[in-house]
Coordinates of C-alpha atoms in Angstrom, one line a residue:
Chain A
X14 CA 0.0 0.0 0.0
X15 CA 0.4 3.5 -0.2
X16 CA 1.0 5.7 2.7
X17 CA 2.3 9.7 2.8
X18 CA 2.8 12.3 5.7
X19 CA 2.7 15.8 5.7
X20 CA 2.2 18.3 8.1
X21 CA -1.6 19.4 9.2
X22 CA -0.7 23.0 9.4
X23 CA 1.6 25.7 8.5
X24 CA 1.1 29.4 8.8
X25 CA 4.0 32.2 7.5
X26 CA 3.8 36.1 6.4
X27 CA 3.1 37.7 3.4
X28 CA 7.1 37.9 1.5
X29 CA 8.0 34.9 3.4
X30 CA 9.5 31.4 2.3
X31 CA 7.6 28.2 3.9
X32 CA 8.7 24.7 3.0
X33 CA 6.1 21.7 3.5
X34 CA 7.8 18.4 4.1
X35 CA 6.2 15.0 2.9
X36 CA 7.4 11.4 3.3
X37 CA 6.4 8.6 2.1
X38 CA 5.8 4.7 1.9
X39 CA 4.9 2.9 -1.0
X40 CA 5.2 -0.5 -3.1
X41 CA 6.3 1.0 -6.2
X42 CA 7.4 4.7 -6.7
X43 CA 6.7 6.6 -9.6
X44 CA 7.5 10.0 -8.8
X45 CA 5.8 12.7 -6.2
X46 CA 3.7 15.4 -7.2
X47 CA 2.2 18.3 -5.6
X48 CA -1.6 19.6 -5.6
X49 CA -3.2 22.8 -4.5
X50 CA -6.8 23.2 -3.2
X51 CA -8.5 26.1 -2.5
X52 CA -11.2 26.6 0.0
X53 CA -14.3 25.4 -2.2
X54 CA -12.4 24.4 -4.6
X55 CA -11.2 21.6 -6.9
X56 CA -7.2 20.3 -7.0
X57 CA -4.7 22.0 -8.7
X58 CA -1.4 20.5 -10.5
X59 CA 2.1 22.5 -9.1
X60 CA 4.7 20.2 -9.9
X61 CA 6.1 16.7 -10.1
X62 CA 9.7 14.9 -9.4
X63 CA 10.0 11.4 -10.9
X64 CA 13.9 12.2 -10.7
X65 CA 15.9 13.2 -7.1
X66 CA 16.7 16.8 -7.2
X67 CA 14.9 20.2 -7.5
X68 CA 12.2 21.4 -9.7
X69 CA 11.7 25.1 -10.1
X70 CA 8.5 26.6 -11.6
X71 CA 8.1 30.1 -10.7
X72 CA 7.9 31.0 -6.8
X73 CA 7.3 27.0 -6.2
X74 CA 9.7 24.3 -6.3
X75 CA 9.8 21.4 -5.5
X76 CA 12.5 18.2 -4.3
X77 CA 13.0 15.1 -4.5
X78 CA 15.0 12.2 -2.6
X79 CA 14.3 9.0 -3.3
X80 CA 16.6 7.4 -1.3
X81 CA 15.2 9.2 1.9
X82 CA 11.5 8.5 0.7
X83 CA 10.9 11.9 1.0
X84 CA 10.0 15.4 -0.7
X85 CA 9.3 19.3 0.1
X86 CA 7.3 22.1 -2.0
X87 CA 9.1 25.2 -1.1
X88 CA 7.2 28.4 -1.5
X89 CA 8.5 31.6 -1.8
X90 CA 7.7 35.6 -1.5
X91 CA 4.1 34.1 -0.2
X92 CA 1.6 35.9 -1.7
X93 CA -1.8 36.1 0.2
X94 CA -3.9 34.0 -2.4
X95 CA -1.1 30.9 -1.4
X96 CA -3.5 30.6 1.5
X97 CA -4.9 26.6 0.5
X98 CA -4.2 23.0 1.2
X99 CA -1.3 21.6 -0.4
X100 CA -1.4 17.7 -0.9
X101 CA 1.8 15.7 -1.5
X102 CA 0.6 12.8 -4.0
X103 CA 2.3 9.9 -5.5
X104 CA 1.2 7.9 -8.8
X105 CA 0.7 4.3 -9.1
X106 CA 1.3 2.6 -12.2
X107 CA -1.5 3.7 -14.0
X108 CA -1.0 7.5 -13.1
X109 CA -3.6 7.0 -10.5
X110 CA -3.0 8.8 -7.0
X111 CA -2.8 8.6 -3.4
X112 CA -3.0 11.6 -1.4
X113 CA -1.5 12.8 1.5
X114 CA -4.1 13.9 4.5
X115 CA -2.8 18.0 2.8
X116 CA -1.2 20.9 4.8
X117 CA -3.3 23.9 5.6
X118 CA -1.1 27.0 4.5
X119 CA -2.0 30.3 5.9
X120 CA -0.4 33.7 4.8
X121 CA -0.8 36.2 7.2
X122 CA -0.5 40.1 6.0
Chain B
X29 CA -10.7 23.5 -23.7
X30 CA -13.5 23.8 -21.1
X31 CA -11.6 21.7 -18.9
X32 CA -13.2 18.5 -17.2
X33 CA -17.2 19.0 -17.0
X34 CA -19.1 17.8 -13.7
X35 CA -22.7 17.9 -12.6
X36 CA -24.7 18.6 -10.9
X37 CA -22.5 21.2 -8.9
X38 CA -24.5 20.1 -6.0
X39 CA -27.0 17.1 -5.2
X40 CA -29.4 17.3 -2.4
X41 CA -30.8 13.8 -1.7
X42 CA -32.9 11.8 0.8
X43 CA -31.6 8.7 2.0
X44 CA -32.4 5.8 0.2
X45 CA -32.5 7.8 -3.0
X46 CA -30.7 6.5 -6.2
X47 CA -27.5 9.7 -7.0
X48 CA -26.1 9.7 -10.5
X49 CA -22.7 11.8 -11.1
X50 CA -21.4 12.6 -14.2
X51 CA -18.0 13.4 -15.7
X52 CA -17.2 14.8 -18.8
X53 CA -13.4 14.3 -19.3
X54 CA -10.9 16.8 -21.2
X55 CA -11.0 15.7 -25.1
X56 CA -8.5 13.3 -25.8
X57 CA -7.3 11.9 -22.0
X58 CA -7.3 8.5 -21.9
X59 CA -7.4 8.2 -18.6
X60 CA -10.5 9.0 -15.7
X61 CA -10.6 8.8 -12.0
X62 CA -13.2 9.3 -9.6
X63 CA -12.6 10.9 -5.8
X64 CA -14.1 11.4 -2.8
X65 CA -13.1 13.7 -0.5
X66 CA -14.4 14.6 3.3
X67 CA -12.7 16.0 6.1
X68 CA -12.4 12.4 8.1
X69 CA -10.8 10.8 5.1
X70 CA -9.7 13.3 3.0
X71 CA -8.9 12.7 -0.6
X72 CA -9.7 8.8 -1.8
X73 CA -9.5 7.2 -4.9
X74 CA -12.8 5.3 -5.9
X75 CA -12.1 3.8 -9.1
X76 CA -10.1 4.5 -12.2
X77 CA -10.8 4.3 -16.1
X78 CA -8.1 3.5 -18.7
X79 CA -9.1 4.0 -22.1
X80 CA -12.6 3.7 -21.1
X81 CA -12.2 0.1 -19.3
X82 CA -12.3 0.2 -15.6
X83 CA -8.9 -0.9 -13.7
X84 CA -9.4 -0.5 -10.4
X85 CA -12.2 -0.6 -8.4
X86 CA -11.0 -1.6 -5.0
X87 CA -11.6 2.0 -3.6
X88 CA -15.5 2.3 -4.3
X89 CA -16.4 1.7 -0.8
X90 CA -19.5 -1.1 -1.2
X91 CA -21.7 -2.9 -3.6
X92 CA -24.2 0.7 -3.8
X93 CA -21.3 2.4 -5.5
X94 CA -21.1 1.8 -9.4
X95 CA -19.2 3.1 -12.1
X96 CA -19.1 3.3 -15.9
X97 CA -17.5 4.7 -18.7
X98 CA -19.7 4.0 -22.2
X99 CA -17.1 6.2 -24.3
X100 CA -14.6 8.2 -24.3
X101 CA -16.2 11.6 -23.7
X102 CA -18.6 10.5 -20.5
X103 CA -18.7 8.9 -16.8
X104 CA -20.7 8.0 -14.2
X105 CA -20.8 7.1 -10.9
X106 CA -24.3 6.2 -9.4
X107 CA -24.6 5.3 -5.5
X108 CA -28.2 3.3 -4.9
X109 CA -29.2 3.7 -2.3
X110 CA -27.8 6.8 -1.2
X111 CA -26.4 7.2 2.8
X112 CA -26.0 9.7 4.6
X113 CA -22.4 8.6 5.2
X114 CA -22.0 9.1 1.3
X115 CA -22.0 12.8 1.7
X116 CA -18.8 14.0 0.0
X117 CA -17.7 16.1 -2.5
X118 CA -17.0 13.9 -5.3
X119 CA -14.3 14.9 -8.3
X120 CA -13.9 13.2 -11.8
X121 CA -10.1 14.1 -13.1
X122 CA -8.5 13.0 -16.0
X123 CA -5.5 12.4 -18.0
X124 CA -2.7 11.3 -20.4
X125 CA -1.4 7.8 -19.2
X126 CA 1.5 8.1 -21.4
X127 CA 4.9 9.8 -20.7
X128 CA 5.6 13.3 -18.5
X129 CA 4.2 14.1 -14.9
X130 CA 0.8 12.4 -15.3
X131 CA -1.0 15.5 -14.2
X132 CA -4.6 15.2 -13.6
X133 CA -7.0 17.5 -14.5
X134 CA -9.8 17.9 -11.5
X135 CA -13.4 18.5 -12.4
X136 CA -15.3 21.9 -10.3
X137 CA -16.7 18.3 -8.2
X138 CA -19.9 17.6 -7.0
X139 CA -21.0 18.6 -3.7
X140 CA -23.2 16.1 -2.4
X141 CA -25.4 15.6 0.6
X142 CA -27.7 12.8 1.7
X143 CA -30.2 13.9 4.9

């Protein structure tokens, strides 16, 4: 099976750089991605690592290591509309995902 | 594209009632999931569609849940008879199985609630 932590909460400032932390356990890895939901809203796509290392898109990026099971999205110069849930996800063969329980970020002015 | 087409946005049901949700996925994706998400559980896979055939079903959560895909372009997922455990909001996603990040595409979902 499948199984992913993440933190329940994380709250920063406005300008700020906050880094949410996942690890993981499963029977077959295919990469990590990274999901935004907004209140009321539906999932998002950010970013995916199949590879170890650091992806950069923007103000997000995220990283990859394997080898530790584990995985951060960094976020930086938070914005006020980064306020969401961010879910850590991993694929399973068939591109079909498990999510993490998602991390409540809240940007304070 | 219009992206991945849901309704109804919300379903008000009595228990016992019969609930049909249906997904329009993005033109061309080969590939269709089904979620549930509530704030015990958070976000679940149900079942999963590949090239309209289903793969996996081991999520849908009893014998009242169904699922199928007729073609390419449309999905449901019926739940007969409907609990009130079963309220959720539900999301169809879908995408390219093939090659690159396998990002899924989310539907708006469907808000649904069973009194």
């Amino acid at each position: 099976g499948q199984s992913l932590e993440q933190p329940s909460e994380v709250t920063a400032v406005e300008g700020a750089i906050v880094q949410i932390n996942c690890t993981y356990q499963t029977s077959g890895f295919y990469g990590l991605s990274w999901y935004q939901q907004h209140d009321g809203g539906a999932p998002t796509f950010l970013s995916y690592n199949g590879l170890d290392g650091l992806e950069e898109t923007g103000r997000f990026s995220s990283f990859l290591s394997r080898s530790d099971s584990y995985g951060y999205l960094l976020l930086q110069e938070l914005q006020m509309k980064d306020s969401a849930s961010y879910f850590c996800a991993v694929p399973g063969s068939a591109r079909q995902l498990t999510f993490g329980s998602g991390t409540q970020l809240t940007v304070l002015p | 594209d219009a992206g991945v087409i849901q309704s109804p946005r919300h379903e008000v049901t009595e228990m016992g009632q019969e609930v049909t949700l249906r997904c329009k996925p993005i033109s061309g994706h080969n590939s269709l999931f089904w979620y549930r998400q509530t704030m015990m559980r958070g976000l679940e896979l149900l079942i999963y569609f590949n090239n309209n055939v289903p793969i996996d079903d081991s999520g849908m959560p009893e014998d009242r849940f169904s699922a199928k895909m007729p073609n390419a372009s449309f999905s449901t997922l019926k739940i007969q008879p409907s609990e009130p455990r079963d309220s959720a909001v539900y999301f169809c996603a879908s995408s390219l199985t093939s090659g690159g990040s396998g990002e899924q595409y989310f539907g708006p979902g469907t808000r649904l609630t069973v009194t």
